[in-house]
Short mmCIF file of C-alpha atoms in Angstrom, two decimals:
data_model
loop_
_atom_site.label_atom_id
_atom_site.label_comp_id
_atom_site.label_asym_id
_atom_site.label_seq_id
_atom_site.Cartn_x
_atom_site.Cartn_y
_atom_site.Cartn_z
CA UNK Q 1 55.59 51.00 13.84
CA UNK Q 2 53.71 50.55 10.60
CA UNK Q 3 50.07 50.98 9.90
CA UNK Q 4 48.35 47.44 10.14
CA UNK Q 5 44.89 48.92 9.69
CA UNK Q 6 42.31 46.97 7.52
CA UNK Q 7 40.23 48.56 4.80
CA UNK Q 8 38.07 47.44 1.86
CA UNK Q 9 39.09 48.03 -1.51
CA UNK Q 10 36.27 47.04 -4.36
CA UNK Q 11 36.53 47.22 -8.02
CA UNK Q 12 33.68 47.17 -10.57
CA UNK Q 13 34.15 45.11 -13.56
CA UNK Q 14 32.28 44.26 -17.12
CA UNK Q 15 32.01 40.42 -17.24
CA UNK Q 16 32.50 37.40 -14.91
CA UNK Q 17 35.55 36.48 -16.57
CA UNK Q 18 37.34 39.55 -15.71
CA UNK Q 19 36.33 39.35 -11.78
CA UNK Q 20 36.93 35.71 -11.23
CA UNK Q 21 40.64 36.65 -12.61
CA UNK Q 22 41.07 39.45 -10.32
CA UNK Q 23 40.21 37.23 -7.49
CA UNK Q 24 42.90 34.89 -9.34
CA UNK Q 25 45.37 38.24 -9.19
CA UNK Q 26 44.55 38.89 -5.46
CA UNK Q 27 44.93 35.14 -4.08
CA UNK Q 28 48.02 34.00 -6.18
CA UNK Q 29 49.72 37.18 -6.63
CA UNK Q 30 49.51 39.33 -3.49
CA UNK Q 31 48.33 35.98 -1.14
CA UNK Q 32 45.14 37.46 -0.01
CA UNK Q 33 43.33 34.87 1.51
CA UNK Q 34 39.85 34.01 0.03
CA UNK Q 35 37.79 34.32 3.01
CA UNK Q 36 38.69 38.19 2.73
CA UNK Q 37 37.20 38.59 -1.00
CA UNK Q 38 33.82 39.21 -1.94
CA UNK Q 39 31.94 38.73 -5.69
CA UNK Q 40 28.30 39.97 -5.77
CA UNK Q 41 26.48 41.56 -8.57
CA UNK Q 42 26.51 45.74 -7.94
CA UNK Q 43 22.50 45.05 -8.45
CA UNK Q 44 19.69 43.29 -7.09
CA UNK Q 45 19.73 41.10 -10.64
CA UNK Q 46 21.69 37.89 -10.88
CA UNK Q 47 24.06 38.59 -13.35
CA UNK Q 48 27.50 37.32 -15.56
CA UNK Q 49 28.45 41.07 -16.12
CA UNK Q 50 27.28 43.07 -18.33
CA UNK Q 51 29.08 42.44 -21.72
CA UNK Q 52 29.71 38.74 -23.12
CA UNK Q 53 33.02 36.89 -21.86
CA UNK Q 54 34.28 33.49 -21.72
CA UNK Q 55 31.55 30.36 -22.56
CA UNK Q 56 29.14 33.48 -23.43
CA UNK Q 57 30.64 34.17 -26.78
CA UNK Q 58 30.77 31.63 -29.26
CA UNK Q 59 33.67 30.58 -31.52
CA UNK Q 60 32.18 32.07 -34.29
CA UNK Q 61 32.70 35.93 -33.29
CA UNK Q 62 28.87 35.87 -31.82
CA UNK Q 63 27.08 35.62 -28.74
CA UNK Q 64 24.93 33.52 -26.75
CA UNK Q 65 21.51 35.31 -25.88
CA UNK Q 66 20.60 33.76 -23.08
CA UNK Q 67 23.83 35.00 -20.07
CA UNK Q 68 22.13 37.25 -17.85
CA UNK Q 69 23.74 40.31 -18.72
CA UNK Q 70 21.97 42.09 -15.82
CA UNK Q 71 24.47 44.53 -14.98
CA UNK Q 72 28.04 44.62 -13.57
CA UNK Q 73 30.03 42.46 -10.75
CA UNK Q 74 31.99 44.12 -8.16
CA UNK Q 75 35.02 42.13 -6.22
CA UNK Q 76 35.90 43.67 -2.59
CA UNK Q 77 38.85 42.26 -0.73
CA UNK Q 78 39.45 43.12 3.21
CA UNK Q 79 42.68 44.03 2.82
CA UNK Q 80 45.71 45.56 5.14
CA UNK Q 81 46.03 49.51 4.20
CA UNK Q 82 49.51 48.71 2.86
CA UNK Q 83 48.41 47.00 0.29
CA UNK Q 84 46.02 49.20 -1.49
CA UNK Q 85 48.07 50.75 -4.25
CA UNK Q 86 48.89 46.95 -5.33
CA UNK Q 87 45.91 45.63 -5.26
CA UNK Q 88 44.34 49.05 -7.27
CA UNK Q 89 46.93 48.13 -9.69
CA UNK Q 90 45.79 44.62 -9.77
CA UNK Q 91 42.35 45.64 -10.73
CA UNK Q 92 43.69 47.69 -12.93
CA UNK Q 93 45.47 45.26 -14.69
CA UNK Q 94 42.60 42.45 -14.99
CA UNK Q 95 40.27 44.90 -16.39
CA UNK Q 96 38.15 47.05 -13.49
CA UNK Q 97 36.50 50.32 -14.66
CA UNK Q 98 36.27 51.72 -11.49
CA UNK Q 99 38.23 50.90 -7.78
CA UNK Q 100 36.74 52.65 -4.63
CA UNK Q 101 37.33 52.09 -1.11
CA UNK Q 102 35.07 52.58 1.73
#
């Protein structure tokens, strides 16, 4: 019988842009469902990361000043324990600078 425990994997990421494409990743690539995935700032600060990504940088190589680059955004995903070395490589892949579970 295989393991069919549940766990919660979270990754820490830069900018907005790189967590709304790991939740991208997770959905369309390993079909987690999006009830089980979780974006919140790691502070008590609204935030959009904290480096400029997407509509924050301009065309011209700068960037807006006014994103509120607060601090970082972590993604969590309830996820069966199966799955956690592809969805550590997922966050790998988009971008995350650190992957934890608890």
């Amino acid at each position: 019988m295989g393991d069919d425990s549940t766990t919660t994997i979270t990754a820490v990421f830069k900018t907005r842009e790189a967590a709304d494409l790991a939740v991208e990743h997770l959905v369309q690539q390993l079909s987690i469902a999006r009830p089980d995935i979780f974006i919140q700032s790691t502070s008590a600060k609204n935030t959009a990361g904290s480096t400029p990504s997407g509509g924050d940088v301009s065309h011209d190589g700068g960037a807006r000043g006014d994103p509120p680059l607060e601090g970082e955004i972590e993604v969590s995903a309830d996820i069966n324990s199966s799955m956690i070395p592809a969805v550590q490589q997922t966050f790998g892949d988009v971008g995350a600078i650190r992957v934890f579970g608890r």
